[in-house]
Short mmCIF file of C-alpha atoms in Angstrom, two decimals:
data_model
loop_
_atom_site.label_atom_id
_atom_site.label_comp_id
_atom_site.label_asym_id
_atom_site.label_seq_id
_atom_site.Cartn_x
_atom_site.Cartn_y
_atom_site.Cartn_z
CA MET A 1459 -14.81 -18.54 -26.00
CA MET A 1460 -15.42 -14.84 -24.35
CA GLN A 1461 -17.44 -14.53 -21.23
CA GLU A 1462 -20.03 -11.67 -21.71
CA LYS A 1463 -22.32 -10.04 -19.19
CA LYS A 1464 -24.47 -6.96 -19.54
CA TYR A 1465 -25.51 -4.29 -16.85
CA THR A 1466 -27.70 -1.50 -16.69
CA VAL A 1467 -27.10 1.29 -14.12
CA GLU A 1468 -30.14 3.10 -12.78
CA LYS A 1469 -29.76 6.84 -12.43
CA ASP A 1470 -29.75 7.34 -8.75
CA THR A 1471 -27.89 4.22 -7.74
CA LYS A 1472 -25.62 4.40 -4.70
CA ILE A 1473 -23.50 1.49 -3.68
CA PRO A 1474 -21.57 1.54 -0.49
CA PHE A 1475 -17.60 1.80 -1.56
CA HIS A 1476 -14.64 2.69 0.93
CA ASN A 1477 -11.83 3.42 -1.70
CA ASN A 1478 -8.91 4.57 0.61
CA VAL A 1479 -6.32 3.21 -1.62
CA ALA A 1480 -3.99 6.13 -1.38
CA TYR A 1481 -4.04 6.72 2.22
CA CYS A 1482 -0.60 4.76 3.08
CA ILE A 1483 2.08 2.99 1.13
CA GLY A 1484 5.01 0.91 2.66
CA THR A 1485 8.66 1.47 2.18
CA GLY A 1486 11.96 -0.18 2.61
CA ARG A 1487 13.95 0.90 6.01
CA MET A 1488 13.84 4.38 6.61
CA GLY A 1489 17.65 4.98 5.95
CA LEU A 1490 17.19 4.02 2.29
CA ALA A 1491 15.38 7.08 2.00
CA LEU A 1492 18.65 8.85 1.79
CA GLN A 1493 19.20 7.26 -1.73
CA LYS A 1494 18.86 9.04 -4.92
CA GLU A 1495 17.06 6.01 -6.68
CA TYR A 1496 14.75 5.82 -3.77
CA GLN A 1497 13.81 9.41 -3.73
CA GLU A 1498 13.28 9.34 -7.86
CA GLN A 1499 11.04 6.26 -7.22
CA LEU A 1500 8.82 8.00 -4.67
CA ALA A 1501 8.69 11.16 -6.48
CA TYR A 1502 7.29 9.23 -9.46
CA VAL A 1503 4.65 7.27 -7.41
CA GLN A 1504 3.70 10.48 -5.66
CA GLU A 1505 3.04 12.26 -9.18
CA GLU A 1506 1.08 9.60 -10.56
CA ILE A 1507 -0.70 8.20 -7.32
CA GLY A 1508 -0.17 10.58 -4.37
CA PHE A 1509 -0.02 8.61 -1.29
CA SER A 1510 -1.15 10.43 1.97
CA HIS A 1511 1.27 8.67 4.28
CA ILE A 1512 4.35 6.17 4.13
CA ARG A 1513 5.35 3.30 6.72
CA GLY A 1514 8.47 1.60 6.88
CA HIS A 1515 10.74 -0.28 9.35
CA GLY A 1516 14.00 0.97 10.91
CA LEU A 1517 13.26 4.31 12.46
CA PHE A 1518 15.29 3.53 15.45
CA SER A 1519 17.94 1.14 13.56
CA ASP A 1520 21.56 2.16 13.86
CA ASP A 1521 21.90 3.37 10.36
CA MET A 1522 19.64 6.30 11.15
CA ALA A 1523 22.03 7.04 14.01
CA ILE A 1524 19.45 8.64 16.36
CA TYR A 1525 20.48 6.97 19.68
CA GLN A 1526 24.09 7.64 21.02
CA GLU A 1527 25.64 7.33 24.23
CA TYR A 1528 28.75 8.76 25.98
CA THR A 1529 30.60 8.80 28.95
CA ASP A 1530 31.40 11.63 30.87
CA GLU A 1531 34.79 12.59 33.02
CA ASN A 1532 33.08 10.73 36.13
CA GLY A 1533 32.46 7.51 34.19
CA ILE A 1534 28.73 8.07 33.93
CA LYS A 1535 26.91 6.89 30.64
CA HIS A 1536 24.49 9.18 29.36
CA ALA A 1537 22.14 9.22 26.23
CA GLU A 1538 22.09 11.61 23.37
CA TYR A 1539 20.27 11.87 20.25
CA ASN A 1540 21.25 12.82 16.79
CA PHE A 1541 18.42 13.80 14.28
CA THR A 1542 20.65 14.61 11.20
CA TYR A 1543 19.30 11.91 9.09
CA LEU A 1544 15.78 11.92 10.66
CA ASP A 1545 15.42 15.39 9.26
CA LEU A 1546 16.66 14.73 5.82
CA VAL A 1547 14.21 11.73 5.49
CA MET A 1548 11.22 13.55 6.88
CA ASP A 1549 12.18 16.72 4.80
CA SER A 1550 12.26 14.71 1.68
CA TYR A 1551 8.92 13.11 2.52
CA LEU A 1552 7.18 16.29 3.30
CA SER A 1553 8.52 17.86 0.17
CA LEU A 1554 6.58 15.05 -1.58
CA ASN A 1555 3.33 16.07 0.23
CA ILE A 1556 3.62 12.44 1.95
CA ARG A 1557 3.44 12.10 6.01
CA PRO A 1558 5.09 9.04 7.76
CA PHE A 1559 2.81 6.58 9.43
CA LEU A 1560 5.59 6.09 12.40
CA GLU A 1561 6.38 2.42 13.10
CA LEU A 1562 8.42 2.56 16.38
CA GLY A 1563 11.34 0.15 15.99
CA PHE A 1564 13.85 -1.63 15.78
CA MET A 1565 15.89 -1.61 18.88
CA PRO A 1566 19.07 0.69 18.87
CA ASP A 1567 21.91 -1.73 19.49
CA LYS A 1568 23.29 0.30 22.57
CA MET A 1569 19.87 0.31 24.20
CA ALA A 1570 18.96 -3.52 23.14
CA SER A 1571 18.77 -6.35 25.66
CA GLY A 1572 20.14 -8.81 23.39
CA LYS A 1573 22.10 -9.33 19.97
CA GLN A 1574 19.10 -11.00 18.04
CA THR A 1575 18.64 -9.27 14.55
CA VAL A 1576 16.51 -9.81 11.70
CA PHE A 1577 17.36 -8.92 7.92
CA TYR A 1578 20.61 -8.41 6.00
CA TRP A 1579 20.62 -4.74 7.65
CA LYS A 1580 20.62 -6.44 11.00
CA GLY A 1581 17.50 -4.75 12.72
CA ASN A 1582 18.11 -5.67 16.53
CA VAL A 1583 14.45 -7.07 17.76
CA THR A 1584 15.23 -7.74 21.57
CA PRO A 1585 13.12 -5.71 24.11
CA PRO A 1586 15.21 -2.49 25.61
CA GLU A 1587 17.53 -3.13 28.38
CA SER A 1588 15.91 -0.11 30.20
CA TYR A 1589 12.19 0.79 29.33
CA ASP A 1590 12.99 4.35 30.76
CA ALA A 1591 15.51 4.81 28.09
CA TRP A 1592 13.20 3.54 25.28
CA CYS A 1593 10.32 5.77 26.37
CA ALA A 1594 12.82 8.58 26.70
CA LEU A 1595 13.90 7.85 23.24
CA VAL A 1596 10.44 7.71 21.88
CA GLN A 1597 9.58 11.10 23.61
CA ALA A 1598 12.54 12.85 22.54
CA THR A 1599 11.91 12.20 18.70
CA LEU A 1600 8.34 12.97 18.94
CA ARG A 1601 9.24 16.62 20.66
CA HIS A 1602 12.04 17.22 18.09
CA LEU A 1603 9.74 16.29 15.08
CA MET A 1604 7.04 18.71 16.69
CA GLU A 1605 9.47 21.56 17.32
CA ARG A 1606 10.88 21.15 13.60
CA TYR A 1607 7.58 20.63 11.62
CA GLY A 1608 4.90 22.20 14.20
CA GLU A 1609 2.72 20.43 16.67
CA GLN A 1610 -0.56 20.58 14.48
CA GLU A 1611 1.26 18.84 11.52
CA VAL A 1612 3.08 15.87 13.82
CA VAL A 1613 0.22 15.24 15.92
CA GLN A 1614 -1.55 14.08 12.65
CA TRP A 1615 0.95 11.18 12.18
CA PRO A 1616 -0.38 7.70 13.18
CA ILE A 1617 2.11 5.88 15.42
CA GLU A 1618 2.31 1.92 15.54
CA VAL A 1619 4.31 0.22 18.12
CA TRP A 1620 6.73 -2.28 16.64
CA ASN A 1621 6.46 -4.91 13.78
CA GLU A 1622 5.01 -8.13 13.80
CA PRO A 1623 5.80 -9.14 17.51
CA ASN A 1624 3.87 -12.51 16.86
CA LEU A 1625 6.64 -13.82 15.04
CA PRO A 1626 9.84 -14.74 16.91
CA GLY A 1627 12.13 -13.46 13.90
CA PHE A 1628 10.67 -9.88 14.63
CA TRP A 1629 10.29 -9.85 18.59
CA LYS A 1630 12.59 -12.06 20.65
CA ASP A 1631 10.58 -15.47 21.42
CA ALA A 1632 7.60 -13.92 20.03
CA ASP A 1633 6.98 -12.89 23.95
CA MET A 1634 3.26 -11.58 24.01
CA GLU A 1635 3.60 -10.48 27.71
CA GLU A 1636 6.85 -8.39 26.83
CA TYR A 1637 5.14 -6.93 23.77
CA PHE A 1638 1.99 -5.77 25.90
CA LYS A 1639 4.55 -4.38 28.31
CA LEU A 1640 6.38 -2.40 25.45
CA PHE A 1641 3.16 -1.29 24.22
CA ALA A 1642 1.63 -0.22 27.42
CA LEU A 1643 4.61 1.88 28.43
CA THR A 1644 5.13 3.36 24.83
CA PHE A 1645 1.45 4.24 24.56
CA ALA A 1646 1.77 6.19 27.82
CA ALA A 1647 4.91 7.88 26.87
CA ILE A 1648 3.35 9.14 23.42
CA LYS A 1649 0.14 10.48 25.17
CA GLU A 1650 2.43 12.28 27.86
CA VAL A 1651 3.94 14.36 25.07
CA ASP A 1652 0.53 15.05 23.61
CA GLY A 1653 -2.63 13.47 24.01
CA ARG A 1654 -3.78 14.08 20.40
CA PHE A 1655 -1.29 11.36 19.10
CA ARG A 1656 -3.23 8.52 17.66
CA VAL A 1657 -1.51 5.06 18.78
CA GLY A 1658 -2.12 1.42 17.50
CA GLY A 1659 -0.97 -2.00 17.34
CA PRO A 1660 -0.30 -5.01 17.53
CA ALA A 1661 0.99 -5.08 13.85
CA ILE A 1662 0.81 -8.66 13.54
CA CYS A 1663 0.88 -10.93 10.59
CA GLY A 1664 -1.63 -14.02 10.13
CA VAL A 1665 0.23 -16.19 12.55
CA GLU A 1666 -2.01 -16.85 15.54
CA ASP A 1667 -3.69 -13.46 14.50
CA GLU A 1668 -6.98 -14.27 16.48
CA LYS A 1669 -5.30 -14.97 19.59
CA TRP A 1670 -3.19 -11.87 19.47
CA ILE A 1671 -5.96 -9.64 18.58
CA ARG A 1672 -8.27 -11.00 21.22
CA CYS A 1673 -5.39 -10.91 23.77
CA PHE A 1674 -4.07 -7.60 22.96
CA LEU A 1675 -7.61 -6.19 23.57
CA GLU A 1676 -8.20 -7.94 26.54
CA PHE A 1677 -4.94 -6.53 28.04
CA CYS A 1678 -5.95 -2.90 26.81
CA ARG A 1679 -9.08 -3.58 28.64
CA LYS A 1680 -7.69 -4.74 31.71
CA GLU A 1681 -4.92 -1.88 31.77
CA SER A 1682 -7.52 0.73 30.59
CA ILE A 1683 -5.60 1.46 27.65
CA PRO A 1684 -7.61 3.60 25.19
CA VAL A 1685 -5.89 2.24 22.12
CA ASP A 1686 -6.91 4.51 19.10
CA PHE A 1687 -6.80 1.79 16.49
CA VAL A 1688 -5.71 -1.89 15.77
CA THR A 1689 -3.09 -2.73 12.75
CA ARG A 1690 -2.50 -6.07 11.27
CA HIS A 1691 -0.87 -7.42 7.94
CA HIS A 1692 -2.46 -9.30 4.91
CA TYR A 1693 -0.48 -11.50 2.59
CA THR A 1694 -2.33 -14.14 0.39
CA THR A 1695 -0.09 -16.91 -0.91
CA GLU A 1696 1.26 -20.31 0.40
CA VAL A 1697 4.73 -20.97 1.77
CA PRO A 1698 7.21 -20.48 -1.20
CA GLU A 1699 9.42 -22.82 -3.06
CA ASN A 1700 13.04 -21.72 -3.13
CA VAL A 1701 14.88 -21.97 -6.09
CA GLY A 1702 18.16 -20.02 -6.15
CA HIS A 1703 17.57 -16.30 -5.52
CA TYR A 1704 13.82 -16.69 -5.82
CA GLY A 1705 10.86 -17.81 -4.15
CA TYR A 1706 7.79 -19.42 -6.24
CA VAL A 1707 4.47 -19.10 -4.70
CA LYS A 1708 0.80 -20.37 -5.09
CA LEU A 1709 -1.85 -17.79 -4.62
CA ARG A 1710 -4.70 -18.34 -2.21
CA GLU A 1711 -8.13 -17.94 -3.06
CA PRO A 1712 -9.29 -14.34 -2.36
CA GLU A 1713 -12.35 -15.46 -0.13
CA GLU A 1714 -9.75 -17.14 2.35
CA GLY A 1715 -7.96 -13.67 2.90
CA TYR A 1716 -11.19 -11.82 3.35
CA ALA A 1717 -12.59 -14.55 6.09
CA ASN A 1718 -9.46 -14.14 7.99
CA LEU A 1719 -9.76 -10.33 7.92
CA GLN A 1720 -13.38 -10.64 9.21
CA THR A 1721 -12.43 -12.50 12.17
CA THR A 1722 -10.26 -9.46 13.32
CA ARG A 1723 -13.30 -6.97 12.57
CA ASP A 1724 -15.68 -9.78 14.64
CA ILE A 1725 -13.08 -9.83 17.76
CA ILE A 1726 -12.72 -6.06 17.98
CA ASP A 1727 -16.67 -5.50 17.73
CA SER A 1728 -17.05 -8.31 20.60
CA PHE A 1729 -15.49 -5.78 22.95
CA GLU A 1730 -18.08 -3.00 23.81
CA GLU A 1731 -15.58 -0.42 24.35
CA PHE A 1732 -13.65 -1.45 21.04
CA LYS A 1733 -16.67 -1.92 18.84
CA GLY A 1734 -16.33 -0.12 15.53
CA MET A 1735 -12.56 0.52 16.18
CA GLU A 1736 -10.46 1.58 12.92
CA ILE A 1737 -8.44 -1.18 11.49
CA HIS A 1738 -5.34 -0.14 9.54
CA ILE A 1739 -3.82 -2.83 7.23
CA THR A 1740 -0.15 -1.83 7.64
CA GLU A 1741 1.31 -3.95 5.24
CA PHE A 1742 -0.29 -6.23 2.28
CA ASN A 1743 0.61 -7.47 -0.86
CA THR A 1744 0.30 -11.18 -2.54
CA SER A 1745 3.33 -12.95 -1.19
CA TYR A 1746 5.28 -12.03 2.01
CA ILE A 1747 8.78 -12.40 0.34
CA PRO A 1748 10.91 -9.81 -1.53
CA ASN A 1749 12.01 -12.05 -4.05
CA CYS A 1750 8.77 -13.49 -5.67
CA PRO A 1751 8.41 -13.26 -9.34
CA LEU A 1752 4.70 -13.06 -9.09
CA HIS A 1753 4.99 -9.30 -7.77
CA ASP A 1754 6.12 -8.40 -11.15
CA THR A 1755 3.40 -9.99 -13.34
CA ASN A 1756 0.30 -8.78 -14.82
CA GLN A 1757 -1.61 -11.63 -12.82
CA ASN A 1758 -0.28 -9.83 -9.42
CA ALA A 1759 -1.91 -6.64 -10.90
CA ALA A 1760 -5.22 -8.14 -11.61
CA TYR A 1761 -5.40 -9.71 -8.36
CA ILE A 1762 -4.61 -6.85 -6.38
CA ALA A 1763 -7.24 -5.09 -8.22
CA GLY A 1764 -9.84 -7.55 -6.35
CA GLN A 1765 -8.21 -6.69 -3.23
CA LEU A 1766 -8.47 -2.89 -3.55
CA SER A 1767 -12.24 -3.31 -4.39
CA ARG A 1768 -13.00 -5.01 -1.13
CA LEU A 1769 -10.30 -4.27 1.39
CA GLY A 1770 -12.16 -0.98 2.49
CA ASP A 1771 -15.46 -2.98 3.39
CA MET A 1772 -14.00 -3.89 6.83
CA ASN A 1773 -10.56 -1.82 7.05
CA GLU A 1774 -10.10 2.07 7.47
CA SER A 1775 -6.83 1.74 5.16
CA TYR A 1776 -4.55 -0.89 3.66
CA SER A 1777 -0.94 -0.14 2.96
CA TYR A 1778 0.72 -2.10 0.05
CA TRP A 1779 4.30 -3.34 0.74
CA THR A 1780 5.91 -1.45 -1.06
CA PHE A 1781 6.21 1.55 -3.02
CA GLY A 1782 9.48 0.70 -4.77
CA ASP A 1783 12.29 -1.83 -5.18
CA ILE A 1784 15.04 0.05 -3.37
CA PHE A 1785 14.76 -2.84 -0.68
CA GLU A 1786 17.30 -4.88 1.14
CA GLU A 1787 15.53 -7.28 3.66
CA GLN A 1788 17.43 -10.29 2.01
CA GLY A 1789 20.36 -8.01 0.70
CA VAL A 1790 20.56 -6.06 -2.55
CA PRO A 1791 18.87 -7.49 -5.48
CA PHE A 1792 20.69 -8.93 -8.49
CA THR A 1793 18.40 -7.81 -11.13
CA PRO A 1794 15.77 -5.24 -12.14
CA PHE A 1795 13.21 -7.96 -12.09
CA HIS A 1796 13.81 -9.89 -9.02
CA GLY A 1797 10.29 -10.24 -7.59
CA GLY A 1798 10.45 -7.24 -5.36
CA PHE A 1799 7.55 -5.88 -3.41
CA GLY A 1800 7.56 -2.50 -5.20
CA LEU A 1801 5.29 -0.82 -7.68
CA VAL A 1802 8.28 0.43 -9.37
CA ALA A 1803 11.28 -1.62 -10.45
CA ASN A 1804 14.72 -0.36 -10.13
CA GLY A 1805 15.52 1.80 -12.97
CA GLY A 1806 12.04 3.62 -12.61
CA ILE A 1807 10.22 1.18 -14.35
CA PRO A 1808 6.50 0.82 -13.32
CA LYS A 1809 5.15 -2.46 -12.87
CA PRO A 1810 1.54 -3.75 -14.00
CA THR A 1811 0.46 -3.57 -10.30
CA PHE A 1812 1.49 0.25 -10.25
CA TRP A 1813 -1.26 1.04 -12.66
CA THR A 1814 -3.66 -0.77 -10.52
CA PHE A 1815 -3.05 1.57 -7.76
CA LYS A 1816 -3.14 4.58 -10.34
CA PHE A 1817 -6.52 3.53 -11.39
CA PHE A 1818 -8.24 2.89 -8.29
CA ALA A 1819 -6.63 6.32 -6.96
CA ASP A 1820 -8.76 7.98 -9.77
CA LEU A 1821 -11.80 6.17 -8.94
CA GLN A 1822 -13.17 8.93 -6.86
CA GLY A 1823 -17.15 9.55 -6.90
CA THR A 1824 -20.27 7.80 -5.97
CA CYS A 1825 -20.27 4.32 -6.55
CA VAL A 1826 -22.70 2.98 -9.02
CA HIS A 1827 -21.85 -0.37 -9.96
CA ARG A 1828 -19.86 -3.01 -7.82
CA THR A 1829 -19.05 -6.61 -8.75
CA ASP A 1830 -16.29 -9.36 -8.15
CA GLU A 1831 -14.68 -8.02 -11.41
CA ALA A 1832 -15.58 -4.29 -11.86
CA VAL A 1833 -16.33 -1.04 -9.87
CA ILE A 1834 -17.74 2.10 -11.40
CA VAL A 1835 -18.03 5.43 -9.87
CA ARG A 1836 -20.24 8.55 -11.04
CA LYS A 1837 -18.51 12.13 -10.57
CA GLU A 1838 -20.19 15.22 -9.67
CA ASP A 1839 -20.20 16.52 -13.17
CA GLY A 1840 -22.16 13.48 -14.56
CA SER A 1841 -19.22 11.49 -16.06
CA TYR A 1842 -18.28 8.06 -14.99
CA ARG A 1843 -14.91 6.24 -14.07
CA GLY A 1844 -14.55 2.69 -14.04
CA ILE A 1845 -12.44 -0.43 -13.50
CA VAL A 1846 -12.82 -4.04 -15.02
CA TRP A 1847 -10.24 -6.81 -14.19
CA ASN A 1848 -9.95 -10.56 -15.25
CA MET A 1849 -7.90 -12.37 -12.60
CA THR A 1850 -7.19 -16.25 -12.98
CA MET A 1851 -5.61 -18.40 -10.45
CA ASP A 1852 -4.38 -21.03 -12.80
CA GLY A 1853 -3.33 -19.38 -15.90
CA THR A 1854 -6.23 -21.14 -18.15
CA GLY A 1855 -8.39 -18.25 -18.10
CA GLU A 1856 -10.50 -16.51 -20.98
CA ASP A 1857 -11.07 -12.84 -22.19
CA ILE A 1858 -14.31 -11.43 -20.77
CA CYS A 1859 -16.68 -8.75 -22.06
CA ARG A 1860 -18.69 -6.49 -19.78
CA SER A 1861 -21.09 -4.06 -21.09
CA PHE A 1862 -22.50 -1.19 -19.07
CA CYS A 1863 -25.40 0.94 -19.88
CA LEU A 1864 -24.98 4.19 -18.23
CA PRO A 1865 -27.39 7.25 -17.85
CA MET A 1866 -25.84 10.48 -19.17
CA ASP A 1867 -26.82 13.93 -18.03
CA GLY A 1868 -26.00 17.57 -19.51
CA ILE A 1869 -27.60 16.78 -23.03
CA PRO A 1870 -29.86 19.36 -24.04
CA SER A 1871 -33.20 18.32 -24.84
CA GLY A 1872 -33.80 17.13 -28.29
CA GLU A 1873 -30.45 16.34 -29.04
CA LYS A 1874 -29.24 13.04 -29.83
CA GLY A 1875 -25.90 13.69 -27.76
CA GLU A 1876 -22.48 11.66 -28.03
CA CYS A 1877 -20.17 10.52 -25.45
CA CYS A 1878 -16.25 9.89 -25.20
CA ILE A 1879 -15.33 6.65 -24.02
CA LEU A 1880 -11.40 6.61 -23.02
CA THR A 1881 -9.84 3.22 -21.85
CA LYS A 1882 -6.39 2.55 -20.35
CA THR A 1883 -5.36 -0.99 -20.74
CA VAL A 1884 -2.73 -2.93 -18.90
CA ASP A 1885 -2.65 -6.71 -19.53
CA GLU A 1886 0.21 -9.44 -20.72
CA VAL A 1887 0.04 -7.92 -24.26
CA THR A 1888 -0.28 -3.94 -24.01
CA CYS A 1889 1.59 -3.47 -20.70
CA ASN A 1890 4.12 -5.99 -19.91
CA PRO A 1891 7.84 -4.99 -18.99
CA LEU A 1892 8.77 -8.43 -17.41
CA LYS A 1893 8.02 -10.21 -21.01
CA LEU A 1894 9.95 -7.53 -22.52
CA TRP A 1895 12.89 -7.86 -20.29
CA HIS A 1896 12.88 -11.53 -20.76
CA ALA A 1897 12.80 -11.21 -24.48
CA MET A 1898 16.14 -8.89 -24.20
CA GLY A 1899 17.89 -11.70 -22.31
CA GLU A 1900 17.12 -10.56 -18.88
CA PRO A 1901 19.87 -8.09 -18.39
CA SER A 1902 21.06 -7.50 -14.79
CA SER A 1903 22.45 -4.10 -15.53
CA LEU A 1904 20.44 -2.04 -17.72
CA SER A 1905 21.89 0.39 -20.07
CA GLY A 1906 20.11 3.90 -20.53
CA GLU A 1907 18.48 2.79 -23.91
CA GLN A 1908 17.21 -0.57 -22.15
CA LYS A 1909 15.69 1.56 -19.33
CA LYS A 1910 14.02 3.71 -22.01
CA LEU A 1911 12.68 0.86 -23.63
CA LEU A 1912 11.26 -0.97 -20.71
CA LYS A 1913 9.57 2.17 -19.61
CA GLU A 1914 7.86 2.55 -22.88
CA GLY A 1915 6.71 -0.93 -22.70
CA ALA A 1916 5.21 -0.38 -19.14
CA ARG A 1917 2.89 2.19 -20.19
CA PRO A 1918 -1.15 1.29 -20.41
CA LEU A 1919 -2.47 1.27 -24.02
CA VAL A 1920 -4.80 4.23 -24.32
CA GLU A 1921 -7.64 4.45 -26.57
CA ALA A 1922 -10.74 6.54 -27.18
CA GLN A 1923 -13.87 6.70 -29.26
CA ARG A 1924 -17.02 8.88 -29.67
CA LYS A 1925 -20.34 6.97 -29.52
CA GLU A 1926 -23.95 8.25 -29.85
CA LEU A 1927 -26.07 8.00 -27.04
CA GLU A 1928 -29.36 5.78 -27.01
CA ASP A 1929 -32.15 7.48 -25.25
CA GLY A 1930 -29.90 9.31 -23.06
CA MET A 1931 -27.86 6.12 -22.09
CA ALA A 1932 -24.21 5.51 -22.98
CA ASP A 1933 -23.61 1.96 -24.12
CA VAL A 1934 -19.91 1.08 -22.71
CA CYS A 1935 -18.36 -2.31 -23.84
CA ILE A 1936 -15.16 -3.19 -21.94
CA THR A 1937 -12.91 -6.49 -23.16
CA VAL A 1938 -10.56 -7.49 -20.74
CA ARG A 1939 -7.83 -10.20 -21.56
CA GLU A 1940 -6.65 -12.78 -19.13
CA ASN A 1941 -4.69 -11.00 -16.25
CA GLY A 1942 -5.93 -7.71 -17.55
CA VAL A 1943 -6.86 -4.61 -15.74
CA VAL A 1944 -8.91 -1.92 -17.94
CA TYR A 1945 -9.61 1.63 -16.67
CA PHE A 1946 -12.30 3.77 -18.67
CA GLU A 1947 -13.76 7.22 -18.40
CA VAL A 1948 -17.03 8.10 -19.92
CA SER A 1949 -17.98 11.73 -20.40
CA PRO A 1950 -20.53 13.68 -22.64
CA VAL A 1951 -19.09 15.55 -25.57
CA LYS A 1952 -20.56 18.92 -26.10
CA ALA A 1953 -20.81 20.06 -29.86
CA GLY A 1954 -17.94 22.46 -30.77
CA GLY A 1955 -14.89 22.56 -32.96
CA ASP A 1956 -13.24 25.00 -35.32
CA ARG A 1957 -15.18 26.48 -38.00
CA GLY A 1958 -14.81 24.17 -41.07
CA TYR A 1959 -13.10 21.49 -39.49
CA CYS A 1960 -14.65 17.97 -40.25
CA TYR A 1961 -12.65 14.99 -38.74
CA LYS A 1962 -14.75 12.53 -41.05
CA ARG A 1963 -13.32 14.35 -44.03
CA VAL A 1964 -9.90 14.35 -42.57
CA VAL A 1965 -9.68 10.65 -42.16
CA GLY A 1966 -11.41 10.00 -45.47
CA LYS A 1967 -14.93 8.73 -44.10
#
C-alpha cells in the first residue's frame, strides 16, 4: 500500500527556509590535503556542490611542520615557523574556490605540556607549556596568511578555537577552566592581529553541552569577551556496537536531535548581550565514528535530507563531517566502503548522501512548500525546484506518492501551455553503489574497471516528461521508494522546434 498526499501551492506563497547547505564542509586532518586522491575528491565535490568553506583538524599538528625550534650558540632556545605545507594546502583550497574555516589545534609536540594524543595520527591534546608561545604561533600563522593571500581575503576566514574540549580525549581532563583560558588568550591574540577576524567556540559535542554553553557564555560575560559566534557539533545515533573493524548503530529519532539543538539556541538567547548570536554546527553527521556502515547507505541519504531541511531554522551553518573518505582517525581504511564519514568513497565514488547535498545546493529560491518530507522553491524565472524524501527508521516502510499543484507563469493568454518535469532519483534500486559493491564480492582493492562500474551505479536515475497545464497549474506527482530521495524541476515549455519535426511521429505515436 502506498501513502498518497496532495498539496496545492498558492501563487504568492512564501515560507521561511534558511538553506545554507553549502557554507562549510568537513575534512580529515589538514595534512591529508597533500594527497592526490584527497585533492581529486575535493575537486569533484566542488564541481558538483561547491562549498564555500572547509574545516578540519590538525592545523598545528606535527605533520604540517609549522612550529619548529632551534638552539643558538648560547644555548638559548628559539621558535621558528615553517609554512611550506600550509601554503601548499591553502593554495589548493583557494584554487578550488573554497576558503578555510580555521580550527586552531592540535598542540605541536614541542610546545605541549604533556604527551596525551588522540587518533591514529597522534594529535597532541594537552595545553601549551607556554601560552605566550601558543599565542605567538597563532599570530605568526595569521600574519603569514594575510601577507600571502591579502588582508581583505584572510579576515573573511572564520576561526574556531580547538575541537570538542568537553571530551577528555580531545582536551586533557576535559578541563573547562583551562579551555576558557586558552580561548580568552587566543581570542585576544587574534584580535590584536586584526579586529575584523571573527572568532568562536567552544566547539563542543553533545556531552554536557548545556553546561558547557552556559558556562562559556558566563565566562565571556565576566571577562567582557565579545565572542563572534558559538560552535557545537551534532550527531544522531546511539553508542555503536563494535564488530571487527566496524561499528553498527541505531539512529535516534530526529526530533531528539532538534530538541537538543534548541537548548543551545535558548541558552544563548537568555543572555541579553548574546541574544540572536550565530550558531555554527562545525560538525554533523548521523554517526560520530568513521567506521559506521550506515554512512554508505541510502537510509543515511534520506535521513540527512530531513536534517538539511531543518538545521537552518536555528543555526547559521551546518558542516557535514566530511567531504571524502581520505581520513585516518582510526587508521587507514581497509576497503572503499568501510563506513567512512565522507560524501565520496575512495576511488572517487559518490555515495547516496552526496546527492542529497547536491540536490539541496541546487534548491535556491523562494520557498513555497515545506513539510517533514518535502521542500519546494520557486525561482525568479517562475520555475520550481523541489526535493521529496522517504526515510524510515526500521526498514519496514513503504513507498510514498506526493502530488503538487504548482501555478506556472509565462504562458501566453489563450494558450493551454505545457511544462517539463525533470526528476533525479536516488534510492536503493536506482543509485546504490554499496549494493553493487556487495554483489561484486566486496573487493578491497578496486580495479579500474570496478571503479568505473561503481561510479556508473552511483548516479541518480534521470527522467523527464512534458505535461499539459490545467488552468495554468502544473500537476506534479513524485513517487519515492523507501529510503529514497527525489529531486525535481518544473519549468514551462515554450512552443518551438525545427520545421517539420514531429516527436510523436518519431516514436510511432
